[in-house]
Coordinates of C-alpha atoms and ligand atoms in Angstrom, one line a residue:
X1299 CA 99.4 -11.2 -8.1
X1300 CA 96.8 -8.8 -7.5
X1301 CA 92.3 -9.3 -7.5
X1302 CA 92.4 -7.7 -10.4
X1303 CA 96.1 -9.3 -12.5
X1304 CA 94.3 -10.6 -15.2
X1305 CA 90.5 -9.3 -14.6
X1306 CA 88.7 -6.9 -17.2
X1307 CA 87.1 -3.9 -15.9
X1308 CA 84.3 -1.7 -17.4
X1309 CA 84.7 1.8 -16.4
X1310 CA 82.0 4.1 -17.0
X1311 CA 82.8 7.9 -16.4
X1312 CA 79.2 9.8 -16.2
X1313 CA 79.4 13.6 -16.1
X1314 CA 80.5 15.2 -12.8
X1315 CA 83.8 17.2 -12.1
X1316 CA 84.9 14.2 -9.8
X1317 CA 85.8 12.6 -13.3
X1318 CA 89.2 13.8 -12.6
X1319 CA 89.6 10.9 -10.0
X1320 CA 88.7 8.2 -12.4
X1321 CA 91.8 8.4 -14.3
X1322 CA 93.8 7.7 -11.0
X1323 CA 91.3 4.8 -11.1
X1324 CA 92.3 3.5 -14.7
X1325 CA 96.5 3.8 -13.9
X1326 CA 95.6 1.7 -10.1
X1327 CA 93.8 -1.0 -12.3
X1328 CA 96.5 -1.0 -14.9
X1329 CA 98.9 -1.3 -11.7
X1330 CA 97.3 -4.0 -10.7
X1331 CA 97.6 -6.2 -13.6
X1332 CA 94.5 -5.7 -14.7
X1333 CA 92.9 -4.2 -18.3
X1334 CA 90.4 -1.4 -18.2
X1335 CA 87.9 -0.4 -21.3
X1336 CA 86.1 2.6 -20.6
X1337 CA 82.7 4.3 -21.8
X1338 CA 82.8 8.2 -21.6
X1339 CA 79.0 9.7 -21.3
X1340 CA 78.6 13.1 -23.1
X1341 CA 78.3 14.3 -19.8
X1342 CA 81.7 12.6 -19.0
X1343 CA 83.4 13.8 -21.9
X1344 CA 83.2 17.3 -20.5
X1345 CA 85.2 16.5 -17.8
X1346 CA 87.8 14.0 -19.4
X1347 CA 88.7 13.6 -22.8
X1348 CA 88.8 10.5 -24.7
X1349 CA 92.4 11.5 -25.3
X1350 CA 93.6 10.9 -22.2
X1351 CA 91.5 7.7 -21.1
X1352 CA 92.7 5.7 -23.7
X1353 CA 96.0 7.2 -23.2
X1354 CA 95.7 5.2 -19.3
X1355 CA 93.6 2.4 -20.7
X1356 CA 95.6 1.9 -23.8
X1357 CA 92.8 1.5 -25.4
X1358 CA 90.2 3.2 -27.4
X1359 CA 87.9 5.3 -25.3
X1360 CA 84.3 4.0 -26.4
X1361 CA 82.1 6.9 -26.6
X1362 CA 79.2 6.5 -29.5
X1363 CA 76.3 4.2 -29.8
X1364 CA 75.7 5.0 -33.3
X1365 CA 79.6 4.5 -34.7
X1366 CA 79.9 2.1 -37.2
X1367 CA 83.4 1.1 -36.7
X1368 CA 83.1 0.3 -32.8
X1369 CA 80.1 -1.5 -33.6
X1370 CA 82.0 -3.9 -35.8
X1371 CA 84.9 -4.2 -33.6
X1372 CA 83.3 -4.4 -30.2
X1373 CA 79.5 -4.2 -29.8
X1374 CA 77.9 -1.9 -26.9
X1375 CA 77.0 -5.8 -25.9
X1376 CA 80.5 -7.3 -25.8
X1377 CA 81.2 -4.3 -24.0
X1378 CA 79.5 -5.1 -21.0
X1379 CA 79.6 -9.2 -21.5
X1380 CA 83.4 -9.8 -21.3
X1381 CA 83.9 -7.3 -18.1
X1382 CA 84.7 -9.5 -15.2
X1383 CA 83.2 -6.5 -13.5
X1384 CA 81.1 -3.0 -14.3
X1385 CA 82.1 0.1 -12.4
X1386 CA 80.0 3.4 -12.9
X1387 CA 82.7 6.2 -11.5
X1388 CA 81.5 8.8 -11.2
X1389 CA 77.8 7.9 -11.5
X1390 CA 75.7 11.0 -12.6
X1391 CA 71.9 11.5 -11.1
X1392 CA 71.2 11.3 -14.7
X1393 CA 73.2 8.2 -15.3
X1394 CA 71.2 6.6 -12.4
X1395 CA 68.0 7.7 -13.5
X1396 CA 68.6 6.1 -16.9
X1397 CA 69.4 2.7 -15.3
X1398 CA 66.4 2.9 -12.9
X1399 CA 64.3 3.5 -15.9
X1400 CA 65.8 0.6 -18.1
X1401 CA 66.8 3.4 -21.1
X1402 CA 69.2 2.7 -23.7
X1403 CA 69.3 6.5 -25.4
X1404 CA 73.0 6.0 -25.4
X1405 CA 76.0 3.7 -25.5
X1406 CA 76.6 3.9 -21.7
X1407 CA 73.1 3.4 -20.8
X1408 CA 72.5 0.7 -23.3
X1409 CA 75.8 -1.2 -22.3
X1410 CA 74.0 -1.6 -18.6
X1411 CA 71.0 -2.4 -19.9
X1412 CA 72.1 -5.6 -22.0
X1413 CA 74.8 -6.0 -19.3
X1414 CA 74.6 -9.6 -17.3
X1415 CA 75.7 -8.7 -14.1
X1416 CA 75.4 -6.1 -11.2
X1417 CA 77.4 -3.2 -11.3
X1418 CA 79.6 -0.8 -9.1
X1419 CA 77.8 2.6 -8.6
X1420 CA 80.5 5.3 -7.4
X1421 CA 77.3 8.4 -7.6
X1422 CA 78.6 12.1 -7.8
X1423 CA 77.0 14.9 -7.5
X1424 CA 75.2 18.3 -5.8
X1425 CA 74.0 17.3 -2.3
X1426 CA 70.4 18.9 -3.0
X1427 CA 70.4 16.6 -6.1
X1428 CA 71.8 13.5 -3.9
X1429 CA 68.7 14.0 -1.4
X1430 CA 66.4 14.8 -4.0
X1431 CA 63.6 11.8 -3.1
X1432 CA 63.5 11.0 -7.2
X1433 CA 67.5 10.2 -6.9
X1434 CA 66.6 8.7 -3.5
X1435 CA 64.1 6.5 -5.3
X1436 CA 66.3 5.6 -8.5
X1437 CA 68.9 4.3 -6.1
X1438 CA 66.4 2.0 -3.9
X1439 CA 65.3 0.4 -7.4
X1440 CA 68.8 -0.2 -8.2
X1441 CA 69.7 -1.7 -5.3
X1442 CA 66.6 -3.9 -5.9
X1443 CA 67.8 -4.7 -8.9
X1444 CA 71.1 -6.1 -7.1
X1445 CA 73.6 -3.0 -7.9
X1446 CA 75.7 -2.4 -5.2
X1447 CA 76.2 1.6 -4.3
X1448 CA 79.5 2.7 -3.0
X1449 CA 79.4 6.5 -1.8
X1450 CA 79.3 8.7 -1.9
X1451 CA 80.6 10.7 1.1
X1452 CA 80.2 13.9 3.0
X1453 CA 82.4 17.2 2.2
X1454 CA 83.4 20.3 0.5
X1455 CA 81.7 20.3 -3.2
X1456 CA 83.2 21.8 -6.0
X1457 CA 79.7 23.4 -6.2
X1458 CA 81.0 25.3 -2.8
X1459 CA 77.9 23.8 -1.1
X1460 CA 79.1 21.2 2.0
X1461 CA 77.0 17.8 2.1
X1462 CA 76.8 14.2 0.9
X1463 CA 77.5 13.8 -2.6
X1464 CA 81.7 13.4 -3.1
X1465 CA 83.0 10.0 -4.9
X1466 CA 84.8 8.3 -3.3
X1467 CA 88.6 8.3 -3.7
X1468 CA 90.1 5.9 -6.2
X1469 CA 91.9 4.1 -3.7
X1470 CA 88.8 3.1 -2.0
X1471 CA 86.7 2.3 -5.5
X1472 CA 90.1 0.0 -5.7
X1473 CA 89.3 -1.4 -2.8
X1474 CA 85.6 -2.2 -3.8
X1475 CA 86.6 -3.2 -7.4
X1476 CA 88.8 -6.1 -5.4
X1477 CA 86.2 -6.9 -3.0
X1478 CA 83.8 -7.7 -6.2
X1479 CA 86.4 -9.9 -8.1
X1480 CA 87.5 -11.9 -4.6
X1481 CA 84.4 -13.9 -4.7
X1482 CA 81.5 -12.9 -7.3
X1483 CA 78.7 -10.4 -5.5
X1484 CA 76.8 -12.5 -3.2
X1485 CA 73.0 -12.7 -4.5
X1486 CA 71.0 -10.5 -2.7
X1487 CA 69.6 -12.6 -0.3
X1488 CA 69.3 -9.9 2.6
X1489 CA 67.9 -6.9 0.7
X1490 CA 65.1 -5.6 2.5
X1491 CA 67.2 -6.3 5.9
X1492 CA 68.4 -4.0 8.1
X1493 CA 71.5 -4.5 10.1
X1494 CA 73.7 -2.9 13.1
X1495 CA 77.4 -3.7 13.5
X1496 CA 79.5 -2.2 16.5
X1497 CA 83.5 -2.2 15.3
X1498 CA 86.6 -1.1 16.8
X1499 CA 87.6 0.2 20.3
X1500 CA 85.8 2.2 22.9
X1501 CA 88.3 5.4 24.3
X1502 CA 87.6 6.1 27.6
X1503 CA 88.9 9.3 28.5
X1504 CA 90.8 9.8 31.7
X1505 CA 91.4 13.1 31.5
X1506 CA 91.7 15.8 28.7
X1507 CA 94.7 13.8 27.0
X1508 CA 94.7 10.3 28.2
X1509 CA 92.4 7.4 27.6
X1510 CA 91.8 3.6 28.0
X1511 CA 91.6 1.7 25.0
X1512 CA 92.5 -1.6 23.3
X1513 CA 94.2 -2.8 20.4
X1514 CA 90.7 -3.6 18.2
X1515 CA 91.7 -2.6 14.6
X1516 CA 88.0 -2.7 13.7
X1517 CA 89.2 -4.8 10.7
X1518 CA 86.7 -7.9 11.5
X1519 CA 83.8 -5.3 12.2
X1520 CA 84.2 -2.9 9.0
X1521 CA 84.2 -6.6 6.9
X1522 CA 81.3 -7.8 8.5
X1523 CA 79.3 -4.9 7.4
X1524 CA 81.2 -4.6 3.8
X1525 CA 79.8 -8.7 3.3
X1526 CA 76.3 -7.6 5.0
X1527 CA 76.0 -4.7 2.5
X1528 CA 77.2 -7.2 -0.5
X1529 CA 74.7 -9.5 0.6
X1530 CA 71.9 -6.5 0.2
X1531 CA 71.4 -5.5 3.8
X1532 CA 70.8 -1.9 4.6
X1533 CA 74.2 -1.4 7.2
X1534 CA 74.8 1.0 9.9
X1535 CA 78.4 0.4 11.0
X1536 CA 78.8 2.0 14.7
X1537 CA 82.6 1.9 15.3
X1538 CA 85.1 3.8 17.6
X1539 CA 88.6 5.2 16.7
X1540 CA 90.2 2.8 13.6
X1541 CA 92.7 3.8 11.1
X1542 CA 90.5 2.0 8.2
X1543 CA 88.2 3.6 5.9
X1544 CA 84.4 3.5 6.2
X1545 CA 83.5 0.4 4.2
X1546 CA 81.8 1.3 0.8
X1547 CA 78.2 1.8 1.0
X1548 CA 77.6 1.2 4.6
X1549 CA 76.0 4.1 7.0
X1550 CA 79.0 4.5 9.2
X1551 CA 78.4 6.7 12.4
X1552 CA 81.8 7.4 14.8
X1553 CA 82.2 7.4 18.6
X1554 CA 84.7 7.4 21.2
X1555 CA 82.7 5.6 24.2
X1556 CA 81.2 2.7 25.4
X1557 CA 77.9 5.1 26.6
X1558 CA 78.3 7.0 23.0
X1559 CA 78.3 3.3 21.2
X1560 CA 75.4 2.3 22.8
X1561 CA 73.5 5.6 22.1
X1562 CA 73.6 4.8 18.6
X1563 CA 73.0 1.2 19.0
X1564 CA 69.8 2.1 20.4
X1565 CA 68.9 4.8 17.7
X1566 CA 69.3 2.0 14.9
X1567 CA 67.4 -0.1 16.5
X1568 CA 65.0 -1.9 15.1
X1569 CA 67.2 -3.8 13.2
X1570 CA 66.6 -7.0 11.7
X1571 CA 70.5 -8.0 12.4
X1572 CA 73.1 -7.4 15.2
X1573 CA 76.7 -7.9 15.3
X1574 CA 78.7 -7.1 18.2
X1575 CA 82.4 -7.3 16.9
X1576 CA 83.3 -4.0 18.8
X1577 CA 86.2 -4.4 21.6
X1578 CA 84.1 -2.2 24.1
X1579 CA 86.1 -1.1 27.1
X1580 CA 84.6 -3.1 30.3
X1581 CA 85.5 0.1 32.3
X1582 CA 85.4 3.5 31.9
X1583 CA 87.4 6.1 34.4
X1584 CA 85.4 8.8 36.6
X1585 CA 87.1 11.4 34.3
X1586 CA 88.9 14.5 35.5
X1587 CA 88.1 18.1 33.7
X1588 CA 92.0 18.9 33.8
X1589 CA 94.9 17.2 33.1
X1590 CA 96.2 14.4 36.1
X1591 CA 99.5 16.3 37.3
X1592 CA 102.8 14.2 38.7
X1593 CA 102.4 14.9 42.4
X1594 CA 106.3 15.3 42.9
X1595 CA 106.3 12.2 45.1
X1596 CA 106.3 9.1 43.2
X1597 CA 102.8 8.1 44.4
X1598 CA 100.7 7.2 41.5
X1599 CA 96.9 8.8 41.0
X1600 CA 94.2 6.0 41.7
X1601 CA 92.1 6.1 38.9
X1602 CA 88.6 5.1 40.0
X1603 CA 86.8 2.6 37.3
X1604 CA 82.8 2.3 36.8
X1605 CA 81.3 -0.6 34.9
X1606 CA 80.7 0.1 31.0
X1607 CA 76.9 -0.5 30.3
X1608 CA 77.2 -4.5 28.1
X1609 CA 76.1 -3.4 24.1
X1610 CA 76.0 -6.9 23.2
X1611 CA 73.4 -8.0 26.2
X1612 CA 71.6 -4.6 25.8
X1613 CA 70.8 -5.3 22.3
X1614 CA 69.8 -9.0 22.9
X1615 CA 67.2 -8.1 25.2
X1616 CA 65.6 -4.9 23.9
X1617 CA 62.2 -4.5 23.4
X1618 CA 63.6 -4.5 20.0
X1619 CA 65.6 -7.1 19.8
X1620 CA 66.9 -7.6 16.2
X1621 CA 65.8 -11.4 14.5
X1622 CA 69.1 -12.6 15.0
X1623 CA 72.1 -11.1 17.7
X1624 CA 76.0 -12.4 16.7
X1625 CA 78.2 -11.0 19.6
X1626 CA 82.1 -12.2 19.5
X1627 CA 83.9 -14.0 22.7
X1628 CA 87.8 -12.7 23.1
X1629 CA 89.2 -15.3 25.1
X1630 CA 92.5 -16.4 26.3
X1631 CA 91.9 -20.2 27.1
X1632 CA 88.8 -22.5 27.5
X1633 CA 87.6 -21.3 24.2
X1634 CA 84.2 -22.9 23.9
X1635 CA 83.1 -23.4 27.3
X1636 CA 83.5 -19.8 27.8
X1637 CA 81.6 -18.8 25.0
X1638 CA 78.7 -20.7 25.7
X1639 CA 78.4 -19.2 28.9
X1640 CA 79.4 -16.0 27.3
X1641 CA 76.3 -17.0 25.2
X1642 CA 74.1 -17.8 27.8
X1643 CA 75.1 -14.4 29.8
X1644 CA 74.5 -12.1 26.9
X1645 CA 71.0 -14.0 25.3
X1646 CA 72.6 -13.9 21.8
X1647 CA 72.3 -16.3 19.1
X1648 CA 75.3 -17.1 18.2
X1649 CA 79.0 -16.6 19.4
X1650 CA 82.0 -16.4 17.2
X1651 CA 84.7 -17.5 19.6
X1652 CA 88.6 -16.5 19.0
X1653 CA 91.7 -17.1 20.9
X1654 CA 93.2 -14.0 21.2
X1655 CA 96.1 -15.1 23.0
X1656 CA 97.5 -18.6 21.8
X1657 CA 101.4 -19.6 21.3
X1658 CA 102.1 -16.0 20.8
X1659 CA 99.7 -16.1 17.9
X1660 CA 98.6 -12.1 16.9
X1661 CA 95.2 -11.7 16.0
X1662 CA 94.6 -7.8 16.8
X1663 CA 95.6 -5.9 14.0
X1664 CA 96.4 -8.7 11.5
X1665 CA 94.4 -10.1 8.3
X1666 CA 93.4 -13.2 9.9
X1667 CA 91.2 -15.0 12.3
X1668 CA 90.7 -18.3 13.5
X1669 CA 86.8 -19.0 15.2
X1670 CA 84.6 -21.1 16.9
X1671 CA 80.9 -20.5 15.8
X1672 CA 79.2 -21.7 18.4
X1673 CA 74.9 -21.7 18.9
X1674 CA 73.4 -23.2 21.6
X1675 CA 73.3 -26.6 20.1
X1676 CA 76.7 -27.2 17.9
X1677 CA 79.8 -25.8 18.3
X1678 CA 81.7 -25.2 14.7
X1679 CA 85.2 -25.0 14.7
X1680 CA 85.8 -23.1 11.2
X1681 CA 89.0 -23.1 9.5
X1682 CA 91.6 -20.0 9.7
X1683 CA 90.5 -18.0 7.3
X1684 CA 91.0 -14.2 6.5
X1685 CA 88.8 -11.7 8.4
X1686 CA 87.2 -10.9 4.9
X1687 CA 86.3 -14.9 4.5
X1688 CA 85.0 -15.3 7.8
X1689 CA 82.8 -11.9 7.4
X1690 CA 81.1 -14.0 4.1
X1691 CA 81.0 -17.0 6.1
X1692 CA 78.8 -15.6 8.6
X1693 CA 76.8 -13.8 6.6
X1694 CA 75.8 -17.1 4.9
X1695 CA 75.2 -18.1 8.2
X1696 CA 72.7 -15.5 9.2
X1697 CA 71.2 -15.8 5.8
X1698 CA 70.5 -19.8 6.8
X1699 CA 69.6 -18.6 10.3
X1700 CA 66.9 -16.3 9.2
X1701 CA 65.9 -19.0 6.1
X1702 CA 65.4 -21.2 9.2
X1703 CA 63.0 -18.7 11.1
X1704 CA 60.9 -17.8 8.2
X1705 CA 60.3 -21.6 7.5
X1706 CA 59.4 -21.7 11.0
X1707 CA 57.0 -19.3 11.1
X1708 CA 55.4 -20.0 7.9
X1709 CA 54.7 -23.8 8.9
X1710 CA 53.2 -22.3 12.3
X1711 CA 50.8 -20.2 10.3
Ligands
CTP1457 N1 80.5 -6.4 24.5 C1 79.6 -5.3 24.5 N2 79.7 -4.4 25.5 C2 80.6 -4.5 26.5 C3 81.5 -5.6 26.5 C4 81.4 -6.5 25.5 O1 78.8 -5.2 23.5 N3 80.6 -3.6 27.4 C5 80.4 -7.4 23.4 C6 81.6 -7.5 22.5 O2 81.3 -6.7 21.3 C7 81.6 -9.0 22.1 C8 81.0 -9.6 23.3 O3 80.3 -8.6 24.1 O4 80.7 -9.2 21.1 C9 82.0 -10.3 24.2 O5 83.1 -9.4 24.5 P1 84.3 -9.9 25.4 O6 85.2 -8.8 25.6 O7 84.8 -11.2 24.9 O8 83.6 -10.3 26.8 P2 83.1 -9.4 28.0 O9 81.7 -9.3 28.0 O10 83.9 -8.2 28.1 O11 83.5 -10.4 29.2 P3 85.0 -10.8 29.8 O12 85.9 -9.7 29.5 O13 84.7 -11.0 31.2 O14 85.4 -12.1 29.1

């Protein structure tokens, strides 16, 4: 059993050469268990022929608004209706300027307009076109309108130009497709909100080849921002060296160092929302230009340590301090009296609290998590859950914190 055994997907192929990808798409749905009907644009049908995405879909590729016998078989409404979810892949600039202008001049177009829920928008396309500020502006209205955008990415263009503008891979439009049918897309309670999430390790080199680190997978971080960004929160992910993809959608910006992590913290800033769920390194070596040599005498280098500067307590008391600062507490026993005074110490909000060391139990690397949310009146002692779940738990919780505020300060004025 797969997310999607069982689920019906709308895939919409707009025109772009990244097309291609979309029919690795169709065959990891099918995979899955799941059944794909697909809309070819005009545009798309350059790329891709119908011939071969029903081939995948076994299916009839849909491609004409005005065709009689689709029309009495499966209306452009059904279409859209019976998906469990809509994915746009690639989506065209024109495509998205369709959607942001509420057209229906063809059966893709008028599928997402009499569609009743948000879609998937994979964009495609020439960087220049990407950064174009009318594109810019069709995507803000479309996240308004509670679409979530995934992509696109930085690289080589088939154009030959170098820039944002790539789809993303099939795999992680998978991944995204999944993430949608796990739990329906949250309403968009945060858009308009910004948020800044530290994942991951810090490296701290010692010399040109060696480094301290930890074993932070960044897998609690990245899903933090991926159910920030569901929820309609502009993201910027800061996160140091994982083996995970950057999460769909999120402005994800890469460092090695605990000084580095905090540079971009600060840069983000203002923020409406913090996270800290970054492992930073507490030390960081006085590092040596050249590579430490064996001395030929068994005697080990000392390696002298300097403090790391503290992101979490930065953050919480900057003259920009976001609305609402989450920071996490590793601990090994005396889980929440340490994190209230962890709380305390740093001036966050709130502290999610884990053991990270408990009968043997692994929680580095792994799926799962079990924490202690704790403010500095309640302590909440939440079920083990997956790192995903908890990520949506929290950023319920933030949405009820900042509900809480705005009451507040509405009943003060
Ligand atoms: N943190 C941070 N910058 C640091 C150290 C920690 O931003 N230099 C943040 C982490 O992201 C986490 C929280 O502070 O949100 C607590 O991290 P933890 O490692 O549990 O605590 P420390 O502050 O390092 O304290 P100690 O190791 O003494 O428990």
């Amino acid at each position: 059993m797969t997310e999607v055994t069982d689920k019906s997907v709308l895939l919409i192929i707009s025109g772009g050469i990244a097309a291609y990808k979309s029919l690795e798409l169709i065959r990891l749905i099918k995979k899955g268990g799941g059944s794909v009907r697909c809309i070819l644009t005009k545009g798309g049908e350059q790329f891709v022929t119908p011939l071969s995405v029903s081939a995948l879909c076994e299916e009839q590729a849909y491609t004409d608004l005005w065709s009689l016998k689709d029309e009495t078989e499966m209306g452009h409404i059904r279409l859209s209706r019976e998906a469990d979810v809509i994915i746009i892949a690639p989506a065209s600039a024109n495509l998205i300027a369709q959607m942001a202008q509420g057209r229906a001049d063809d059966l893709a177009s008028t599928a997402l307009l009499a569609s009743d829920k948000p879609a998937l928008i994979a964009p495609a396309m020439n960087v220049r076109m990407w950064e174009n500020p009318a594109t810019k502006a069709n995507i803000e209205k479309l996240k308004e309108y509670g679409h979530t955008i995934i992509g696109p990415t930085e690289g080589d263009m088939a154009c030959g130009e170098y820039g944002m503008g790539r789809m993303l891979e099939p795999e992680e439009i998978f991944v995204a497709i999944t993430g949608a049918l796990e739990q329906p897309l949250p309403k968009k309670k945060l858009t308009g909100k910004t948020a800044l999430v530290t994942s991951g390790p810090t490296y701290e080199a010692i010399d040109p080849v060696r480094f301290i680190g930890n074993r932070s997978s960044g897998k609690q971080g990245h899903a933090i921002a991926t159910a920030l960004q569901q929820a309609g929160a502009d993201v910027t992910l800061v996160t140091g060296p994982v083996n995970i993809p950057d999460p769909a959608g999120v402005k994800t910006i890469h460092i090695q160092t605990a000084a580095e992590m905090l540079k971009a913290c600060e840069d983000t800033l203002p923020a409406d929302i913090a996270v800290c769920a970054a492992a930073v390194s507490d030390w960081a070596p006085k590092q040596h230009e050249q590579k430490i040599k064996k001395r030929g005498d068994s005697s080990a280098p000392n390696i002298e340590l300097s403090e790391n500067p503290d992101i979490l307590k930065t953050i919480s008391n900057h003259k920009n301090r976001p609305e609402i600062v989450i920071g996490f507490a590793a601990e090994t026993e005396n889980l929440e009296e340490n994190g209230q005074a962890k709380l305390a110490k740093k001036g966050c909000d709130i502290i999610l609290a884990n053991l990270v060391a408990q009968d043997g139990a692994e929680v580095f690397g792994t799926d799962q998590n079990q924490v202690s949310c704790i403010t500095a009146s309640a302590v909440d002692n939440w079920a083990p859950m997956t790192k995903s779940a908890i990520a949506k738990k929290l950023t319920d919780t933030i949405i009820n914190a900042l509900n809480q505020t705005e009451t507040l300060k509405s009943a003060a004025e």
